[in-house]
PDB file of C-alpha atoms in Angstrom:
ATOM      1  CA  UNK C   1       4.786  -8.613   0.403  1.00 92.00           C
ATOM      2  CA  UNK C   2       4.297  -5.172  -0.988  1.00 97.00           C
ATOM      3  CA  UNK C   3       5.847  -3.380  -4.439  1.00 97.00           C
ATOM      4  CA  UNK C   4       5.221  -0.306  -5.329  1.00 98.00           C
ATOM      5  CA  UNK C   5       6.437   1.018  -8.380  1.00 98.00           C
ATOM      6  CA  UNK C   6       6.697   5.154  -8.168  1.00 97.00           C
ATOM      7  CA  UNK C   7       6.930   6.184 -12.140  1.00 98.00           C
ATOM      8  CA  UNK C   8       7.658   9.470 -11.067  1.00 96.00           C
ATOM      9  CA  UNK C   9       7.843  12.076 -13.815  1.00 97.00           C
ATOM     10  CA  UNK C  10       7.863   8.845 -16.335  1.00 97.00           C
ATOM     11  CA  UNK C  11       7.432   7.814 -19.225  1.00 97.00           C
ATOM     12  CA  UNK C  12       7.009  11.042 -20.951  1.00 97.00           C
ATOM     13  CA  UNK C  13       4.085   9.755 -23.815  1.00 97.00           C
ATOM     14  CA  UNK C  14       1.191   7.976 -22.552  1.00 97.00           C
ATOM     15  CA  UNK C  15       1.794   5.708 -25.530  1.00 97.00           C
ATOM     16  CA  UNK C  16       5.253   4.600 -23.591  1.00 98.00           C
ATOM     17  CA  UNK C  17       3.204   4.285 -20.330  1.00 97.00           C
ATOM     18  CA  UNK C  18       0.710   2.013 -21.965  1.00 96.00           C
ATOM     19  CA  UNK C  19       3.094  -0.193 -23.472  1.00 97.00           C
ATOM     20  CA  UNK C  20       5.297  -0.201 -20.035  1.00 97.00           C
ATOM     21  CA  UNK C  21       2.149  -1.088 -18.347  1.00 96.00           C
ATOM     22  CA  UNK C  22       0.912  -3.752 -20.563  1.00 95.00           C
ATOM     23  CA  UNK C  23       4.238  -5.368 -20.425  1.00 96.00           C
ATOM     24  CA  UNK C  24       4.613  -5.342 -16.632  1.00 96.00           C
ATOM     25  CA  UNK C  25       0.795  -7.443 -16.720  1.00 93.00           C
ATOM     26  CA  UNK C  26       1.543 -10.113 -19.529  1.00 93.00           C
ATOM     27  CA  UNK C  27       5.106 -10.621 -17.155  1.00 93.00           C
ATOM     28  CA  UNK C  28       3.189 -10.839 -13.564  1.00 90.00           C
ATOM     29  CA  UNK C  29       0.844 -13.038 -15.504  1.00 81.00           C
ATOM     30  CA  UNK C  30       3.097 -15.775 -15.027  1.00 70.00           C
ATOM     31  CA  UNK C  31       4.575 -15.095 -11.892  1.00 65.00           C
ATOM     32  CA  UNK C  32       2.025 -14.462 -10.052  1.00 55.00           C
ATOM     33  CA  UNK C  33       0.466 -18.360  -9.758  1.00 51.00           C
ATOM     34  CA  UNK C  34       0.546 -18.895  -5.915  1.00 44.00           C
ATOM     35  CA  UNK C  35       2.779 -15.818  -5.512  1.00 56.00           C
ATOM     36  CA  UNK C  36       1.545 -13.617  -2.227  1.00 75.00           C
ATOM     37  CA  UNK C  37       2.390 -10.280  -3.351  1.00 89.00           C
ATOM     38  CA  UNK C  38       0.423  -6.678  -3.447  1.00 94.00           C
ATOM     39  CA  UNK C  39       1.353  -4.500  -6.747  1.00 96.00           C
ATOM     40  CA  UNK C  40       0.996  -0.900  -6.682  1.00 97.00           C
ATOM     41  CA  UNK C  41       1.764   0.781  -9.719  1.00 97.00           C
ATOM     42  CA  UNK C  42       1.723   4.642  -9.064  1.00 98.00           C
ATOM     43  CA  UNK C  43       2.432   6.625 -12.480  1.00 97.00           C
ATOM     44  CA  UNK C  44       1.781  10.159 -13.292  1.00 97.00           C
ATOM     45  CA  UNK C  45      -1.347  11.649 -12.299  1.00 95.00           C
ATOM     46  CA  UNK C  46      -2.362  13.029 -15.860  1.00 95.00           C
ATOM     47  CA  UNK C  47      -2.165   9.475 -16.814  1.00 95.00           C
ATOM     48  CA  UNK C  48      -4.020   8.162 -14.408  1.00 94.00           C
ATOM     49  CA  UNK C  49      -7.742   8.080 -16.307  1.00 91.00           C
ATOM     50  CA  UNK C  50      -6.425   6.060 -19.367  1.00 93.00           C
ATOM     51  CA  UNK C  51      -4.176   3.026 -17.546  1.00 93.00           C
ATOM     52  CA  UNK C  52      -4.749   2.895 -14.068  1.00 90.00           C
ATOM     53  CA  UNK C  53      -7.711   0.412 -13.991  1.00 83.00           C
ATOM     54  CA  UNK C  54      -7.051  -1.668 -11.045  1.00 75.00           C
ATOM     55  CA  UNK C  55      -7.363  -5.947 -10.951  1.00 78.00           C
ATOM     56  CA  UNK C  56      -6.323  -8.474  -9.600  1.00 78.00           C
ATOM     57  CA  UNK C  57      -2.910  -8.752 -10.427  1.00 86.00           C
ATOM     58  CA  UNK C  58      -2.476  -4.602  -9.938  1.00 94.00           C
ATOM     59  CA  UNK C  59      -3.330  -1.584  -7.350  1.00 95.00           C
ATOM     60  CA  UNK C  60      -2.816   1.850  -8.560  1.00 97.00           C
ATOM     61  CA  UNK C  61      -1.505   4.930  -5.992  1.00 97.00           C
ATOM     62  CA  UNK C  62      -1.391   8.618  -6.652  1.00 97.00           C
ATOM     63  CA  UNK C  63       2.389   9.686  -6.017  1.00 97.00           C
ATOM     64  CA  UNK C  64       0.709  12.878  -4.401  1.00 97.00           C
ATOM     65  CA  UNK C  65      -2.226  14.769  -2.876  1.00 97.00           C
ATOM     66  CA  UNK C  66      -2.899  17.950  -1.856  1.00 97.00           C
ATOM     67  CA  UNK C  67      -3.722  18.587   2.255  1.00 97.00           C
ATOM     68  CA  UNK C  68      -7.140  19.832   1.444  1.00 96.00           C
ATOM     69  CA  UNK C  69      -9.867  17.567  -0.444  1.00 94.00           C
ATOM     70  CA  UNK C  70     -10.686  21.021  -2.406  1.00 94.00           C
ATOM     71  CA  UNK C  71      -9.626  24.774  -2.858  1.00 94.00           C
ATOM     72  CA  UNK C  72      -7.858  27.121  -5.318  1.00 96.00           C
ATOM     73  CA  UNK C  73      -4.516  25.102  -5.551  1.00 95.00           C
ATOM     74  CA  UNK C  74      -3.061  25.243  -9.171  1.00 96.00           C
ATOM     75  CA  UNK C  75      -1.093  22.396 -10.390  1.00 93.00           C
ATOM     76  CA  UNK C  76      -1.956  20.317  -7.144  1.00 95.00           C
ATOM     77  CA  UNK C  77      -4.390  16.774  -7.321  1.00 95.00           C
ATOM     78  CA  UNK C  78      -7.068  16.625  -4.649  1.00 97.00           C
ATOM     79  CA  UNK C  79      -7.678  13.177  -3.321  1.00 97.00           C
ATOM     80  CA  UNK C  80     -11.145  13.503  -4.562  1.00 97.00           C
ATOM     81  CA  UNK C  81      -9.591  13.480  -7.952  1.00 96.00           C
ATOM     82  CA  UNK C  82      -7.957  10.514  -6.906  1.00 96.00           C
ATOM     83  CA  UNK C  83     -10.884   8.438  -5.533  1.00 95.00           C
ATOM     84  CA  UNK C  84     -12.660   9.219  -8.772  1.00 94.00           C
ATOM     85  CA  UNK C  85     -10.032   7.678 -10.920  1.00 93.00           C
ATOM     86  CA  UNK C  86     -10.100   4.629  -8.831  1.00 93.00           C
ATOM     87  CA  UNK C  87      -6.665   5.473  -6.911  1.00 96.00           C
ATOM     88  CA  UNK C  88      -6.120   3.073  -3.843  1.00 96.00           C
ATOM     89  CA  UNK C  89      -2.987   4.101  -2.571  1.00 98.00           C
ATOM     90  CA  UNK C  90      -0.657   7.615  -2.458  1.00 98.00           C
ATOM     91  CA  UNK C  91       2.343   8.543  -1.623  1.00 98.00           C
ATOM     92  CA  UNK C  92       2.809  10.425   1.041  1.00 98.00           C
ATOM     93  CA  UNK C  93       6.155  12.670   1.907  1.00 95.00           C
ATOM     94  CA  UNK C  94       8.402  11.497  -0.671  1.00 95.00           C
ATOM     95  CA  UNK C  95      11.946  12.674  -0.594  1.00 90.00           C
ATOM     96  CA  UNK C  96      11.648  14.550  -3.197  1.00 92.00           C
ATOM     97  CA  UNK C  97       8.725  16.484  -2.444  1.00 93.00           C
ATOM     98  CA  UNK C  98      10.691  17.166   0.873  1.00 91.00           C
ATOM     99  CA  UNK C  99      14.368  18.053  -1.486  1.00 90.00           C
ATOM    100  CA  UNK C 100      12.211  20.332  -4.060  1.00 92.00           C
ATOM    101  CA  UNK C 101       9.315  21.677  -2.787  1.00 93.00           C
ATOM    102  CA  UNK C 102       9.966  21.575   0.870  1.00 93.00           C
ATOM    103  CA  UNK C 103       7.099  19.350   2.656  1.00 95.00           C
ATOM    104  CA  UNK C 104       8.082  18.672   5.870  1.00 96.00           C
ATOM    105  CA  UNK C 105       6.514  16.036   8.474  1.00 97.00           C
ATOM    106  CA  UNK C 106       3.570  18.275   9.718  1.00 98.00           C
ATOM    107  CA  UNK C 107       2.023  18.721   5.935  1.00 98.00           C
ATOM    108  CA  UNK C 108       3.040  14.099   5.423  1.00 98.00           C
ATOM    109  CA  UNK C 109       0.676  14.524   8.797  1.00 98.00           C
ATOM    110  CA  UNK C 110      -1.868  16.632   7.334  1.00 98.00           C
ATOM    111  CA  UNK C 111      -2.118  14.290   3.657  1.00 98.00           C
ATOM    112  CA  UNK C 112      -2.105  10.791   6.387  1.00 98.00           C
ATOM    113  CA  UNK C 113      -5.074  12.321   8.404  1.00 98.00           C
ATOM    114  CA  UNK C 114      -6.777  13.012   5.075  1.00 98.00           C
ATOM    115  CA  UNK C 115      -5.889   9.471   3.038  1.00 98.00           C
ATOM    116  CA  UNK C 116      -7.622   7.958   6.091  1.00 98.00           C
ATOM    117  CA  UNK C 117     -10.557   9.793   6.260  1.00 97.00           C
ATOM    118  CA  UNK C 118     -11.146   9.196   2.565  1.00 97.00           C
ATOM    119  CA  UNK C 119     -10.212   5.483   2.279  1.00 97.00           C
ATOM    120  CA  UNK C 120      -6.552   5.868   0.522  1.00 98.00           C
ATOM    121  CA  UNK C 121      -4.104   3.593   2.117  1.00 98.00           C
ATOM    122  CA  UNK C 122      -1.156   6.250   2.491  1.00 98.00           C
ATOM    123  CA  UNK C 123       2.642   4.968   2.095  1.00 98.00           C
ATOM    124  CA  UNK C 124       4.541   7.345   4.024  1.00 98.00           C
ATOM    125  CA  UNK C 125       7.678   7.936   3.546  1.00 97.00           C
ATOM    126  CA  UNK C 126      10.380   8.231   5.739  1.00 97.00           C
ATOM    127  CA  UNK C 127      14.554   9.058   5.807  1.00 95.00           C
ATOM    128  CA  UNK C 128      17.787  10.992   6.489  1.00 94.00           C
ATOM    129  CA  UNK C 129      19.875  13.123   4.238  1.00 90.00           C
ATOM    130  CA  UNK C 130      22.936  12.403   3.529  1.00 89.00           C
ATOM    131  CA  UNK C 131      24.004  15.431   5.770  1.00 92.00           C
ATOM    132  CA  UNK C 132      22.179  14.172   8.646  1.00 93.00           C
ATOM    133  CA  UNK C 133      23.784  10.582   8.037  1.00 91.00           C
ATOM    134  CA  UNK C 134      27.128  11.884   8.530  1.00 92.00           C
ATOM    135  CA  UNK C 135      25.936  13.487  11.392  1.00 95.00           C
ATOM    136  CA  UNK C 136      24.923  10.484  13.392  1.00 94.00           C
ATOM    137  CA  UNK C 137      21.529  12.270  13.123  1.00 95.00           C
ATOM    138  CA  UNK C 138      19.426   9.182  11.268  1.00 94.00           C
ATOM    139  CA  UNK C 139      17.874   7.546  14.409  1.00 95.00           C
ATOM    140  CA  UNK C 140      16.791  11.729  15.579  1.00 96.00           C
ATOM    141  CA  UNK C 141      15.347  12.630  12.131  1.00 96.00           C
ATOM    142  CA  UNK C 142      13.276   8.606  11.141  1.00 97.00           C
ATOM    143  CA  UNK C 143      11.789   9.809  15.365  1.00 97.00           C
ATOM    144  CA  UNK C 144      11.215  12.835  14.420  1.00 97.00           C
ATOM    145  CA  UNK C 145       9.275  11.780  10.881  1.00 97.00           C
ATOM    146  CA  UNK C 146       7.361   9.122  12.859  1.00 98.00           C
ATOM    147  CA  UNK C 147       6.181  11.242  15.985  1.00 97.00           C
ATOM    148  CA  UNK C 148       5.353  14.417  13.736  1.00 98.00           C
ATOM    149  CA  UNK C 149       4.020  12.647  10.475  1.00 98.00           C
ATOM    150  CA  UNK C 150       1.643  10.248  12.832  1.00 98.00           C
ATOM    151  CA  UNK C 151       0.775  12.955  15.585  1.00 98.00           C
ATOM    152  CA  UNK C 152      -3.024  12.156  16.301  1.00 97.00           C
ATOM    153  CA  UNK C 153      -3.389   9.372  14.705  1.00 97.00           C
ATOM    154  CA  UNK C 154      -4.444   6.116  16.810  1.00 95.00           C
ATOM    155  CA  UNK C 155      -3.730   2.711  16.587  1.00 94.00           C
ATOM    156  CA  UNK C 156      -6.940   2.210  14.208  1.00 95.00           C
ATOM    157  CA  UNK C 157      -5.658   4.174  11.934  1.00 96.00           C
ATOM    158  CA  UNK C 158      -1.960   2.823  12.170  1.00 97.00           C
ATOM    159  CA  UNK C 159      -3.818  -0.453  10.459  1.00 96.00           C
ATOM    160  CA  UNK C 160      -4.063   1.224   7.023  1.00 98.00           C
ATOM    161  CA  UNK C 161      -0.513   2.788   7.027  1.00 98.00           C
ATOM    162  CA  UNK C 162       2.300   1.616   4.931  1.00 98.00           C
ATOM    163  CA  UNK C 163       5.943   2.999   6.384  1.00 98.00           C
ATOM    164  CA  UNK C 164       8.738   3.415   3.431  1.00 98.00           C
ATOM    165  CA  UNK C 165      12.266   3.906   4.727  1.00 96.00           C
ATOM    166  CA  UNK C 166      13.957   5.782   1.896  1.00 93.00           C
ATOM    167  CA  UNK C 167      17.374   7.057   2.837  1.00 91.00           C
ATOM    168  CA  UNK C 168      17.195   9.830   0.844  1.00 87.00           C
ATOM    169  CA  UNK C 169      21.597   9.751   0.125  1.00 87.00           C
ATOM    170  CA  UNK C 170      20.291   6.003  -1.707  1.00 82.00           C
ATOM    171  CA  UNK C 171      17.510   6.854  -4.173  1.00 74.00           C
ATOM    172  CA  UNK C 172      18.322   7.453  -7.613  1.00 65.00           C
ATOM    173  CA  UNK C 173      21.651   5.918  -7.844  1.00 60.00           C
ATOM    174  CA  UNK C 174      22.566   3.938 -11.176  1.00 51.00           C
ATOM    175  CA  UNK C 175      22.695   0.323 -11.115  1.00 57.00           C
ATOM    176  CA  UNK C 176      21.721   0.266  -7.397  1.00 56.00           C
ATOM    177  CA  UNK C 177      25.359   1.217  -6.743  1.00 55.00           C
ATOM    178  CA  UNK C 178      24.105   3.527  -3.731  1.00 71.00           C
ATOM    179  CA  UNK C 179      21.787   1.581  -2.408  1.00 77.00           C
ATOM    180  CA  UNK C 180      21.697   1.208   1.817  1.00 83.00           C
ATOM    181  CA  UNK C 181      23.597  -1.703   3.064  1.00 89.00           C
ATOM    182  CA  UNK C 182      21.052  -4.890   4.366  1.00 90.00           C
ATOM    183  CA  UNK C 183      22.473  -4.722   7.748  1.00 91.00           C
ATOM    184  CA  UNK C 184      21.413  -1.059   7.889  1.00 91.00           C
ATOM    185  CA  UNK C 185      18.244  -1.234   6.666  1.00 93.00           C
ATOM    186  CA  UNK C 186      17.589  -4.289   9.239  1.00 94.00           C
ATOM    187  CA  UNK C 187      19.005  -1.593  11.887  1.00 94.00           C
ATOM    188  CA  UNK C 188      16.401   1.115  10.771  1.00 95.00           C
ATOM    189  CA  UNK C 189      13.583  -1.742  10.472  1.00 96.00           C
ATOM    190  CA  UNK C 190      14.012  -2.407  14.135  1.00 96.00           C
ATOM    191  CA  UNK C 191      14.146   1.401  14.687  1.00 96.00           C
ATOM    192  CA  UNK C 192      11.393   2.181  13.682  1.00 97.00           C
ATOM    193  CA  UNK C 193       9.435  -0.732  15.159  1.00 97.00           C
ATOM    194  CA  UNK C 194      10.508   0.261  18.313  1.00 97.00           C
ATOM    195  CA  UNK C 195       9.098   3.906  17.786  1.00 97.00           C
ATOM    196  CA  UNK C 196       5.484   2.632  16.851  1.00 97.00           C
ATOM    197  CA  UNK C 197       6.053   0.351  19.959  1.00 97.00           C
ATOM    198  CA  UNK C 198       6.618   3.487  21.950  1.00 96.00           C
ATOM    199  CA  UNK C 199       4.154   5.588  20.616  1.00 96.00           C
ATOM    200  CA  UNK C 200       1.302   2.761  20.241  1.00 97.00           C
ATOM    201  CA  UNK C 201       1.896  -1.074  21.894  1.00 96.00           C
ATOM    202  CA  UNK C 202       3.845  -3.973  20.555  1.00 96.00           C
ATOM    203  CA  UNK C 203       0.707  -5.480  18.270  1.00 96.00           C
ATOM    204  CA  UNK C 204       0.961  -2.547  16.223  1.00 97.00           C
ATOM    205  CA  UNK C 205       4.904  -2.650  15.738  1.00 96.00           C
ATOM    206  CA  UNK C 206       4.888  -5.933  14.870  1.00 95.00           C
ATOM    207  CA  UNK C 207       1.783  -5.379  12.313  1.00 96.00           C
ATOM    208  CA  UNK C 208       2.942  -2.146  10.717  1.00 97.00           C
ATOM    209  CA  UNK C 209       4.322  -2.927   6.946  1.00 97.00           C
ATOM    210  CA  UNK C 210       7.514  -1.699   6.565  1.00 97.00           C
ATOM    211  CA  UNK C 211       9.253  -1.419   2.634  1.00 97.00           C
ATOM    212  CA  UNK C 212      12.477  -0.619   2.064  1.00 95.00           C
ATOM    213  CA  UNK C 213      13.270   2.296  -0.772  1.00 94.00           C
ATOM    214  CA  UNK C 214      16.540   3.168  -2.847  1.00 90.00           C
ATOM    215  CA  UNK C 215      17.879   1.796  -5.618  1.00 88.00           C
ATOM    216  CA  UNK C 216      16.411  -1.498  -5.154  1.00 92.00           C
ATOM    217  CA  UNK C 217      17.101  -3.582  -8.114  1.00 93.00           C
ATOM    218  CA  UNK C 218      17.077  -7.500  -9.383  1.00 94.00           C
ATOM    219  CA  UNK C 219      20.778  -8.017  -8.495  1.00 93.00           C
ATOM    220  CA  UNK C 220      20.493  -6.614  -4.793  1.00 91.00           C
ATOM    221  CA  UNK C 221      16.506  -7.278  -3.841  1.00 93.00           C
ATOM    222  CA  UNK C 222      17.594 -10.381  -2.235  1.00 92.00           C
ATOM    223  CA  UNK C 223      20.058  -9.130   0.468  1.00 91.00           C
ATOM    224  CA  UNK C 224      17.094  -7.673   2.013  1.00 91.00           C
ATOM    225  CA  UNK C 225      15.566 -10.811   2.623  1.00 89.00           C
ATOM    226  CA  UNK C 226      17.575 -12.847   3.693  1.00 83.00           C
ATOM    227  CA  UNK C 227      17.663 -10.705   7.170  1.00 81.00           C
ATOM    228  CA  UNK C 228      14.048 -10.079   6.818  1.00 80.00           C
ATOM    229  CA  UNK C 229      14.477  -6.381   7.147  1.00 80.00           C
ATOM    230  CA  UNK C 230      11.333  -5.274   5.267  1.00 89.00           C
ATOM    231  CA  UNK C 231       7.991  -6.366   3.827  1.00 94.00           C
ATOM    232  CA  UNK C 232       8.814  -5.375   0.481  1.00 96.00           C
ATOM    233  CA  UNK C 233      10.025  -2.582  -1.477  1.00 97.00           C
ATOM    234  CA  UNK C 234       8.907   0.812  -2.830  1.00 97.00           C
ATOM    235  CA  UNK C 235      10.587   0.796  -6.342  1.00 96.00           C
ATOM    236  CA  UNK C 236      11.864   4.179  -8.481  1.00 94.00           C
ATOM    237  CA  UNK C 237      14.021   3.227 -11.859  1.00 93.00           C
ATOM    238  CA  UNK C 238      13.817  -0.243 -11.799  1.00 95.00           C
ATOM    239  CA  UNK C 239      10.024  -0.107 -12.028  1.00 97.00           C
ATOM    240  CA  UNK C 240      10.359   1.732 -15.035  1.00 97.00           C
ATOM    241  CA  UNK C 241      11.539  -1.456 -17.024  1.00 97.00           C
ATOM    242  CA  UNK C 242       9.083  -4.072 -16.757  1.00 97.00           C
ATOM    243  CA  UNK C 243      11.917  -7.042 -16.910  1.00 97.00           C
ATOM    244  CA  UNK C 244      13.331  -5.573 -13.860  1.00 97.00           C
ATOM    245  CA  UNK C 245      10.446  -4.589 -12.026  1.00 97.00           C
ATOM    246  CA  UNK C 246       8.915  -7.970 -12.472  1.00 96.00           C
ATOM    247  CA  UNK C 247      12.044  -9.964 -11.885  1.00 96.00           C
ATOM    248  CA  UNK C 248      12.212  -8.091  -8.487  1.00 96.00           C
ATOM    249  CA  UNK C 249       8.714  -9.672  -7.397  1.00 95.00           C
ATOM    250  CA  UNK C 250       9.904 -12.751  -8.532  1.00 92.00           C
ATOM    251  CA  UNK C 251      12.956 -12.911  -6.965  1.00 92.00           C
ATOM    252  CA  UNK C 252      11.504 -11.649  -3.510  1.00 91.00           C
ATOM    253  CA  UNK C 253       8.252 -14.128  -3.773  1.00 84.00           C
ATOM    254  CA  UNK C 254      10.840 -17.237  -4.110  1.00 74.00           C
ATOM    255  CA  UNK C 255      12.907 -16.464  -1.870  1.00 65.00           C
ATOM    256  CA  UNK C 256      10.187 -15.830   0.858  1.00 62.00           C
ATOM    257  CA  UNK C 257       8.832 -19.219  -0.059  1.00 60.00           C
ATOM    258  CA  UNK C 258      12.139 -20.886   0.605  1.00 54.00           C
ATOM    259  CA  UNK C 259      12.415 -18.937   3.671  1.00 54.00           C
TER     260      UNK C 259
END
């Protein structure tokens, strides 16, 4: 199972970000004993060179790149920058990038093509507005995402990509009080199974890791196993307190033990 923990624009003192970090470790230290699960810890980029020093208990992900590997691009992080600092994994058309700065599926196409070609494992991420839920619009907009965001990319490729559905109506929500319902998230998980069935073969469907995103937290992580909807979770607030974010793997490794 995956987690990926998406700091965001947090904490705001590297000082906080060390400590967060060092308690997350000295927690997964004794969870992780015969545990299967991949931790990616993806924090602000200008902290990247001081904490993100991966091992075997943690991966670290930029939580963006820009489309080219170089150019005049103020503010941006090229995945060359990236590489450098030892960044495995990036996040690729987050919601937010789409709500504030408009990226739409054929730049999340653009940063895939590029993750690949440089040996990043991109998570891309996928979902409907609120709007567009309302709308009956969902299962138009997660095919649209899919078609556009992988267009050109083969099956090969499809073997290093990590799909996130984040509704983006769930993400941010306090206490996970917004979060998708299980049964909807199962619906989507199928959904978008079948689209990488259409647009590549069954193997690669089946194969294709799948998180769930959006207000995931230790009281609610379980509902989404129990119908096996996803292969783990891409994690915003509750990674940001390293009791939570930990009790989230643990929770989710027993219960897919029992299961």
């Amino acid at each position: 199972m995956y987690f990926v923990a998406n700091w965001k624009m947090n904490p705001p003192t590297l000082a906080e970000a060390e400590r967060l970090l060092k308690q997350v470790k000295a927690q997964l230290r004794i969870v992780r004993d015969g545990a299967e699960a991949n931790i990616v810890i993806c924090p602000p980029s200008i902290f990247f060179s001081k904490i993100a020093k991966s091992n075997n208990l943690i991966k670290f992900g930029v939580q963006n790149i820009n489309w080219e590997e170089r150019g005049s691009f103020t503010g941006e992080t090229s995945i060359l920058m990236a590489k450098d600092f030892g960044a495995e994994y990036c996040l690729v058309g987050h919601s937010e990038r789409k709500i504030y700065f408009g990226e739409n599926s054929l730049l999340a196409n653009k940063k895939i093509k590029l993750c690949l070609e440089k040996g990043l494992t991109p998570i891309y991420c996928i979902g409907e507005t609120l709007e567009e839920k309302q709308r009956g619009q969902t299962r138009k907009i997660i095919q649209e995402q899919l078609k556009v965001g992988l267009k050109d990319i083969g099956w090969m490729g499809m073997k290093h990509i990590i799909i996130a559905y984040e509704p983006i109506w769930a993400i941010g929500t306090q206490n996970g009080a917004g979060a998708a319902n299980p049964d909807n998230v199962l619906e989507i998980s199928i959904l978008i199974r079948k689209i990488l069935f259409d647009i590549y073969d069954q193997k690669t469907a089946r194969k294709t890791i799948v998180l769930y995103g959006g207000s995931v937290t230790p009281k609610n992580v379980i509902s989404y196993l129990q119908n096996n909807s996803s292969n783990g979770f891409l994690i915003g607030s509750a990674s940001l307190n390293a009791s939570d974010f930990v009790s989230i793997i643990k929770k989710s490794t027993i219960q897919k033990n029992v299961s």
